[in-house]
Coordinates of C-alpha atoms in Angstrom, one line a residue:
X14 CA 17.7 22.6 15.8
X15 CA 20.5 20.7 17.8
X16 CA 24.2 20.9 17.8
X17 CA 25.9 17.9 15.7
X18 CA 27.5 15.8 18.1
X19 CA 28.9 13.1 15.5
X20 CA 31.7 12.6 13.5
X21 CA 32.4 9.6 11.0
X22 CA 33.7 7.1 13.0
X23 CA 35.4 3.4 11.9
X24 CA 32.4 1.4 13.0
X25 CA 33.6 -2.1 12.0
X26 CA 31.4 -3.0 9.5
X27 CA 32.6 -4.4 5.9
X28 CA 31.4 -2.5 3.1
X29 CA 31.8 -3.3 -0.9
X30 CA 33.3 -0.7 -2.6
X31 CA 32.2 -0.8 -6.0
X32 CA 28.7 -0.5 -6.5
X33 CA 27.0 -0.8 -9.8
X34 CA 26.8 2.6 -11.4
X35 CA 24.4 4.2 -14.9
X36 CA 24.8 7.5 -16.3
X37 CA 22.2 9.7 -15.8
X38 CA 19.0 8.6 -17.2
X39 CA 17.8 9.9 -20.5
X40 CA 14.5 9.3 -22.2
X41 CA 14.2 7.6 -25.3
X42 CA 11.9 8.2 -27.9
X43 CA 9.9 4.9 -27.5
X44 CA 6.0 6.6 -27.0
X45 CA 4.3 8.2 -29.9
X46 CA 4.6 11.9 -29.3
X47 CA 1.2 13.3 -29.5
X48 CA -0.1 17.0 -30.9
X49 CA -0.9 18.9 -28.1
X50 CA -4.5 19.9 -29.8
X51 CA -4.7 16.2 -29.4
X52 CA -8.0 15.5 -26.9
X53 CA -8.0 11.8 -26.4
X54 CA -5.9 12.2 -23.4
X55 CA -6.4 10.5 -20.1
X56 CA -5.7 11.2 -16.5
X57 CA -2.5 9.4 -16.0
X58 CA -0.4 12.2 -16.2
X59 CA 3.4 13.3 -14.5
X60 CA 4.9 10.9 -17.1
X61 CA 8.6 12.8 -16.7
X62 CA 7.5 15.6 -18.8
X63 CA 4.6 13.8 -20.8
X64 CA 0.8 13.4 -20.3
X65 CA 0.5 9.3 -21.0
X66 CA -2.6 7.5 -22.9
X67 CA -2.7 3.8 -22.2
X68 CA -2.8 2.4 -25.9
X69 CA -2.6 -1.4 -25.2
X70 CA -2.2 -3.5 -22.5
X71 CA 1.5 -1.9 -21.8
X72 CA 2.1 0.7 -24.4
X73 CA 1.8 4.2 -23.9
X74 CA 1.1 7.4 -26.2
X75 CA 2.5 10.6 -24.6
X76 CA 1.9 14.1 -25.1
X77 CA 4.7 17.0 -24.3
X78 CA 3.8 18.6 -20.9
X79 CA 5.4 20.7 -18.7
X80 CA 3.9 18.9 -15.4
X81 CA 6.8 16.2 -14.5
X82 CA 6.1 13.6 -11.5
X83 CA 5.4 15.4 -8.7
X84 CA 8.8 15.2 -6.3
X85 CA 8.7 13.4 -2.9
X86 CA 11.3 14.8 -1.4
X87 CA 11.8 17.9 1.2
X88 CA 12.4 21.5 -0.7
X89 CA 15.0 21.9 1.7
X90 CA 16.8 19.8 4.8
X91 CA 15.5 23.0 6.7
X92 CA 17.5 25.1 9.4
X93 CA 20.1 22.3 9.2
X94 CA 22.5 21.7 6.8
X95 CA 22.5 19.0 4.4
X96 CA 26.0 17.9 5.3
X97 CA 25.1 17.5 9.0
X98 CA 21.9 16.1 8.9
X99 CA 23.5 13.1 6.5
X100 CA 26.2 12.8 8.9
X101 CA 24.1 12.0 12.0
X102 CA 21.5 9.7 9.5
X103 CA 24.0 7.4 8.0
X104 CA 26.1 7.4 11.3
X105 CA 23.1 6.2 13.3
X106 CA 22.4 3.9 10.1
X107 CA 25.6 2.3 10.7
X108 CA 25.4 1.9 14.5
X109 CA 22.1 0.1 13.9
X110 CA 23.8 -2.0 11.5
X111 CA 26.8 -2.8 13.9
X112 CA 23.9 -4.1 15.7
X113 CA 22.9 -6.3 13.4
X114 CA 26.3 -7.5 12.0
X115 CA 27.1 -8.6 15.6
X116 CA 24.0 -10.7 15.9
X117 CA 23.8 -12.1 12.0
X118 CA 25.6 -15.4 12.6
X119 CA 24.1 -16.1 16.4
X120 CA 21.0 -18.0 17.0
X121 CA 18.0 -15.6 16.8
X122 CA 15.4 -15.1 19.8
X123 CA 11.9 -15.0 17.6
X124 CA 9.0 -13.8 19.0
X125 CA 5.6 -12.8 16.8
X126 CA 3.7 -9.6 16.4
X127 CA 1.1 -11.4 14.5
X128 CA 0.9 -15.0 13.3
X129 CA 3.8 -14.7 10.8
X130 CA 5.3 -11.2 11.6
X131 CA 8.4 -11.8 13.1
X132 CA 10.7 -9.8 15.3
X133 CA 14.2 -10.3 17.4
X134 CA 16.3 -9.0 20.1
X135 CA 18.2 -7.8 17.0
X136 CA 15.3 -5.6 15.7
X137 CA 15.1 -3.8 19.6
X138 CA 18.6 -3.5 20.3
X139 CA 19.0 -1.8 16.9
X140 CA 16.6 0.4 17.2
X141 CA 17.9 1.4 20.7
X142 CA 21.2 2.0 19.4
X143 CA 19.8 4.3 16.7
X144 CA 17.8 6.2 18.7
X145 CA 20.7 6.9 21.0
X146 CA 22.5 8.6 18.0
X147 CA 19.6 10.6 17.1
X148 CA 18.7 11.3 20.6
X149 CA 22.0 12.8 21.1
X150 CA 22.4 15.0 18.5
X151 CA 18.5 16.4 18.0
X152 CA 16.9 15.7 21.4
X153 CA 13.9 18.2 20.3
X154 CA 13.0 15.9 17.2
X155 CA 10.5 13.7 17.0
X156 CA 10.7 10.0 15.8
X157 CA 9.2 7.3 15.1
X158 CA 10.3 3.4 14.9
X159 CA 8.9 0.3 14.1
X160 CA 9.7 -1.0 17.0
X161 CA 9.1 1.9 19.9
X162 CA 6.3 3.8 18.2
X163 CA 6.6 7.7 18.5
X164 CA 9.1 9.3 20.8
X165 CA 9.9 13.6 21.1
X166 CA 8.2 16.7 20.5
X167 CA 5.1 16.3 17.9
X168 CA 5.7 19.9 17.1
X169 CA 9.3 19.5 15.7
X170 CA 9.5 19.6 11.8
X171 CA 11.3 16.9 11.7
X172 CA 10.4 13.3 11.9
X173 CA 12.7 10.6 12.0
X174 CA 11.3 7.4 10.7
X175 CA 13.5 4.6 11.4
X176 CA 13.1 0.7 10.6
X177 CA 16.1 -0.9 12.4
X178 CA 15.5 -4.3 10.9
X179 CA 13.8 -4.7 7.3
X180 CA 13.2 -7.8 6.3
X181 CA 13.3 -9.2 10.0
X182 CA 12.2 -12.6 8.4
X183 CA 14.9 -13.0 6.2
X184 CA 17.4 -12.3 9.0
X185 CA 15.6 -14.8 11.0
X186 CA 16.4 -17.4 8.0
X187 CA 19.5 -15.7 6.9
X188 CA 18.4 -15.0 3.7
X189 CA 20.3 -12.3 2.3
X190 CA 17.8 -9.5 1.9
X191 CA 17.6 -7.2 5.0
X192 CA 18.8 -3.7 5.8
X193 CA 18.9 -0.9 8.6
X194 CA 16.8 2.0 7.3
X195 CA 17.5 5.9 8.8
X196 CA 15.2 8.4 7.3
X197 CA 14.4 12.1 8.3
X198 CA 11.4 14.3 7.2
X199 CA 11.4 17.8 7.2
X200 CA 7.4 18.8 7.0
X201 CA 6.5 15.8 6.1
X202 CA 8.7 15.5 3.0
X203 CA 11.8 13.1 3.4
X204 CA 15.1 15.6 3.8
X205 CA 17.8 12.9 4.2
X206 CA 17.6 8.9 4.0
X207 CA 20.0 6.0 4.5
X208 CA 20.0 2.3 3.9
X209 CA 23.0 -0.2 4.8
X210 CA 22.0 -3.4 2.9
X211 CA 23.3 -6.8 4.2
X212 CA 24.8 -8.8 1.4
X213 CA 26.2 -12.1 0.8
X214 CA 25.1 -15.0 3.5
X215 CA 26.1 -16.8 6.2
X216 CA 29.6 -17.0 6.7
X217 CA 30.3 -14.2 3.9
X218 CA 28.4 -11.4 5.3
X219 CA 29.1 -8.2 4.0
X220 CA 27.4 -4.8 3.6
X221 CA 27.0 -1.5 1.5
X222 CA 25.1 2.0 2.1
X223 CA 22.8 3.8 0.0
X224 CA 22.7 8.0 1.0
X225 CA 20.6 10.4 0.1
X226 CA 19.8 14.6 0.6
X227 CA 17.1 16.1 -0.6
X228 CA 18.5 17.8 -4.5
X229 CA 21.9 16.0 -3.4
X230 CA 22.1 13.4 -5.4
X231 CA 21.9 9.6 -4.5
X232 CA 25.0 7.2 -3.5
X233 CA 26.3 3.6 -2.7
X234 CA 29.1 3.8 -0.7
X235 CA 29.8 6.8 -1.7
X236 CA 29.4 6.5 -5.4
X237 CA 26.6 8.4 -7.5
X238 CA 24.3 6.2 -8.4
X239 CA 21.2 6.4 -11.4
X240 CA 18.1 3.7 -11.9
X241 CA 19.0 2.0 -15.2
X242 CA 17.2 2.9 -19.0
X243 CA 15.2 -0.1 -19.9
X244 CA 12.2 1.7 -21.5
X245 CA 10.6 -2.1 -22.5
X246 CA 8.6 -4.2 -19.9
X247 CA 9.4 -7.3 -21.4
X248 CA 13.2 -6.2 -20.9
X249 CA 13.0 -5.4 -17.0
X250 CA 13.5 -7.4 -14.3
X251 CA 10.5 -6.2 -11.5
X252 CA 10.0 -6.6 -7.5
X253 CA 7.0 -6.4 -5.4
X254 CA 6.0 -7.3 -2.0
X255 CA 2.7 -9.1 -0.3
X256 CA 1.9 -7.8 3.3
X257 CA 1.0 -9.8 6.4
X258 CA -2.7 -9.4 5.8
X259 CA -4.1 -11.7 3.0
X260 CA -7.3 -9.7 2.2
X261 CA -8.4 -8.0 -1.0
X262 CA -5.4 -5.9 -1.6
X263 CA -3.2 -8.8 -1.1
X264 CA -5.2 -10.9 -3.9
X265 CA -5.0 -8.1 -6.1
X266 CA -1.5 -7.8 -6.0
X267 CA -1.1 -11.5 -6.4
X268 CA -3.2 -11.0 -9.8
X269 CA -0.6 -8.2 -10.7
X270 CA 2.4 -10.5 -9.7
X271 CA 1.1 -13.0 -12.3
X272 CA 0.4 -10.5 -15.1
X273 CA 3.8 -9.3 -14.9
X274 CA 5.8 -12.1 -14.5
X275 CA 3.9 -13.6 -17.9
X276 CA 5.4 -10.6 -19.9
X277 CA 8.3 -9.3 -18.3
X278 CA 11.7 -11.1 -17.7
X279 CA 10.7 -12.0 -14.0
X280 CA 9.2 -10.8 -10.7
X281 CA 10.7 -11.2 -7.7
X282 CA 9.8 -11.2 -3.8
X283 CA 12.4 -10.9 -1.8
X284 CA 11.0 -9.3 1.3
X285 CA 12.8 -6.2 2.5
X286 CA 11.0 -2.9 1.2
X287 CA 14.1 -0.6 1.3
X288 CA 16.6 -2.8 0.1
X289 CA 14.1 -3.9 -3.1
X290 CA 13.7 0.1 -3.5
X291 CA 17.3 0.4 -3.5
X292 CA 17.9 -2.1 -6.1
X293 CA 16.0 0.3 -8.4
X294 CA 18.4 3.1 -7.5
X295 CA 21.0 1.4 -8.4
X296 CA 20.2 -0.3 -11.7
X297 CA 19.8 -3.7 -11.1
X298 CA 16.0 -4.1 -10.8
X299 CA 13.7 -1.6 -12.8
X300 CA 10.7 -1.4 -10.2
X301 CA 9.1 -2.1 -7.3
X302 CA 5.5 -1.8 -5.6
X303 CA 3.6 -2.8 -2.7
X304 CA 0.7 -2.2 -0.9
X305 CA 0.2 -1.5 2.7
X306 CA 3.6 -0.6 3.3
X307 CA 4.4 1.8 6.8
X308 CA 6.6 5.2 7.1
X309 CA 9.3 3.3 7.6
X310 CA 9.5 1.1 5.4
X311 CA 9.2 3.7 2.7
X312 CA 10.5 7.5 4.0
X313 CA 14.3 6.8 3.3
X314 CA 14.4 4.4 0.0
X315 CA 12.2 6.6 -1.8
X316 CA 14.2 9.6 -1.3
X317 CA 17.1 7.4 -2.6
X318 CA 15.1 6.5 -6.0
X319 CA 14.1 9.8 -6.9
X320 CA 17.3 11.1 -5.8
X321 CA 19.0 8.6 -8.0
X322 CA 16.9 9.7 -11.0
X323 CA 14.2 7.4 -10.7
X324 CA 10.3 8.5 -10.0
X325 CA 7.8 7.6 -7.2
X326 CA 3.8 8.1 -6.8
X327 CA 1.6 5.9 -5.4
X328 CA -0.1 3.3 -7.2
X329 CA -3.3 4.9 -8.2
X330 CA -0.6 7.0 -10.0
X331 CA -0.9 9.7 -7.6
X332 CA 1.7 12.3 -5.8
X333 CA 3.3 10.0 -3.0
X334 CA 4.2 10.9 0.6
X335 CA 5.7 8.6 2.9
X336 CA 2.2 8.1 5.3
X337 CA 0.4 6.5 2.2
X338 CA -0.9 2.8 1.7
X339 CA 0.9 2.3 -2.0
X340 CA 4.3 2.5 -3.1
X341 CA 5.7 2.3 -7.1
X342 CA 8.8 2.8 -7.8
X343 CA 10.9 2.7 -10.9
X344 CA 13.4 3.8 -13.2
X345 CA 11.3 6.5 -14.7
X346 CA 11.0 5.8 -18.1
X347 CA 8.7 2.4 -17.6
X348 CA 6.9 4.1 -15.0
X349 CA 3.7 5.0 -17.3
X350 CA 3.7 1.7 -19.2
X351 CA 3.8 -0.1 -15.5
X352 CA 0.8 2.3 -13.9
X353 CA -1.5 1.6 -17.3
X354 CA -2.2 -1.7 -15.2
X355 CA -1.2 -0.8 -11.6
X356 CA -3.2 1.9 -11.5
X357 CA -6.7 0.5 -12.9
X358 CA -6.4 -2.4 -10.3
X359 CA -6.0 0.2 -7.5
X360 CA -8.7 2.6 -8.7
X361 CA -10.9 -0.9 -8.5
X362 CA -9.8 -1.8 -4.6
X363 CA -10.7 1.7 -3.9
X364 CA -14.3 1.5 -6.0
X365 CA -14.5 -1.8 -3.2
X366 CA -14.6 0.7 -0.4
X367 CA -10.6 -0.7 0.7
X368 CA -9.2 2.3 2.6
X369 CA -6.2 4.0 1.5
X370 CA -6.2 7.3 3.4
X371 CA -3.1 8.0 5.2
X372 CA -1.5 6.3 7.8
X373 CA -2.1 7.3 11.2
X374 CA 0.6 10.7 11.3
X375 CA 1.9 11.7 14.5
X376 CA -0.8 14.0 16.2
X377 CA 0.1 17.8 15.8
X378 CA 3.4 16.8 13.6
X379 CA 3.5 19.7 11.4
X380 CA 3.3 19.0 7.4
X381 CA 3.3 20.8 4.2
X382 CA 0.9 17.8 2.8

């Protein structure tokens, strides 16, 4: 454990101030409540406090049960206190983002990881500046970035995963979707998480911060913030994402873009994993998904969703942590009626052989997993 070294400092960034807020979510009585002697269930269970029975193609029935979705997030922040392990993420958050604020209106120096994968000076210099923060102030941790790979002592419980530049792409365009994404693990399980969002476009650039602790409580700027209550897919307004690689995963998901756009009010792509999970936080957007997604991309916006009051598994429907290969999101209350098709086309990649083991984990990084 390392000394905090930090304080909140004026970094000149410009931040909204009033971020849209719900009251906390509550669950309305839209599923048929089953008998518990009832013994046509199914396996998609950890429905907030039901056991769910697809009944149509996205209705549910649900059964009382006391086994909610399994949480995501750290027991505890560990030997360190919550308050100064958010401190040190959302200030190295910002200093990444000071980064990027500097560099949003210049001309971008593109090179390629891959034959559409993009990244910038802006995505390095970021992540330098972050690391330099964490560095700093927990010199025994261990990290890694998107950009620098794994750095520190494997045999630290705490893992900083750190994407300095999501949606590198869209910054390359200025499209405003992109965000600086801090989050820390403590065995495995994300402890505290922060996401400044860049809003607005060129010539109007702004920003705002999503913040997370583990059993703190999720905020925008400083605001508590809950997902919203549509309980109705054709009500909700849904995100997804398709990766770099176009193989099987990547056609199923296109399959499942289609399906959903035809019945809901809209999907959308806009290319930035944390700031689409975000969105659900917040209220505007009801849920997200994705395949093939990395640490990341995923360890401090998930936090932030469940934090918020919404849930996250993977997309087989399964308990999540932040080395797997599927992400759902959501604002709890859709999330059975949205896995009664996400999670049939998943079990039917993974009948195909399509790997979805865990992510390579840093070697000797102690877990409770």
């Amino acid at each position: 454990m390392g000394r905090c070294l930090v304080s909140f400092s004026n970094i000149p960034l410009r931040f909204s101030h009033v971020p849209r807020s719900f009251p906390p979510l509550n669950h309305p009585n839209q599923c048929q409540i089953l008998r518990p002697s009832d013994n046509s269930l199914c396996s998609y269970q950890n429905f907030r406090g039901f056991t769910v029975k697809p009944v149509g193609k996205f209705c549910a029935k649900a059964v009382l049960s006391e086994i909610p979705y399994q949480k995501v997030g750290a027991k505890s922040t560990g030997p360190i206190p919550p308050s100064q392990l958010i401190q040190v993420v959302e200030t190295a958050a910002k200093t990444g983002a000071e980064v990027v604020m500097d560099a949003v209106n210049k001309p971008r120096n593109v090179t390629y990881k891959g034959l559409t994968d993009l990244v910038t000076d802006t995505d390095k210099a970021s992540e330098a500046a972050i690391l330099e923060v964490v560095q700093k102030n927990f010199r025994e941790h261990l990290i890694l970035g998107e950009e620098g790979g794994v750095i520190g002592d494997t045999s630290s419980d705490y893992l900083w995963c750190i994407d300095p530049l999501d949606g590198t792409t869209n910054f390359a365009h200025g499209y405003p979707s992109f965000a600086v994404s801090v989050g820390v693990l403590f065995q495995g399980n994300p402890a505290a998480a922060a996401v400044v969002e860049f809003v607005g476009g060129p010539m109007c650039w702004n920003t705002r911060i999503f913040s997370a602790t583990a059993g703190g409580g999720a905020f925008c700027n400083g605001q508590k913030i809950h997902p919203s209550q549509t309980d109705k897919v054709e009500q909700s307004l849904l995100v997804t994402g398709f990766g770099y690689e176009h193989d099987d995963a990547w056609v199923t998901n296109i399959e499942l873009f289609k399906e959903f756009t035809d019945v809901s009010r809209g999907v959308r792509r806009l290319g930035a994993a944390a700031v689409d999970m975000c969105h659900v936080a917040l209220g505007i957007v009801e849920a997200y998904w994705e395949y093939r997604l990395k640490p990341w991309d995923m360890a401090a916006a998930a936090l932030i969703v469940e934090e918020a009051g919404g849930a996250v598994t993977r997309m087989d429907g399964g308990k999540f942590c932040v080395f797997d290969r599927s992400v759902l999101v959501s604002n709890g209350v859709l999330h059975s009626k949205l896995l009664d098709r996400i999670a049939p086309a998943t079990e039917k990649l993974k009948s195909k052989g399509i790997d979805f083991s865990l992510w390579y984990k840093p070697e000797n990084y102690r877990t409770d997993l």
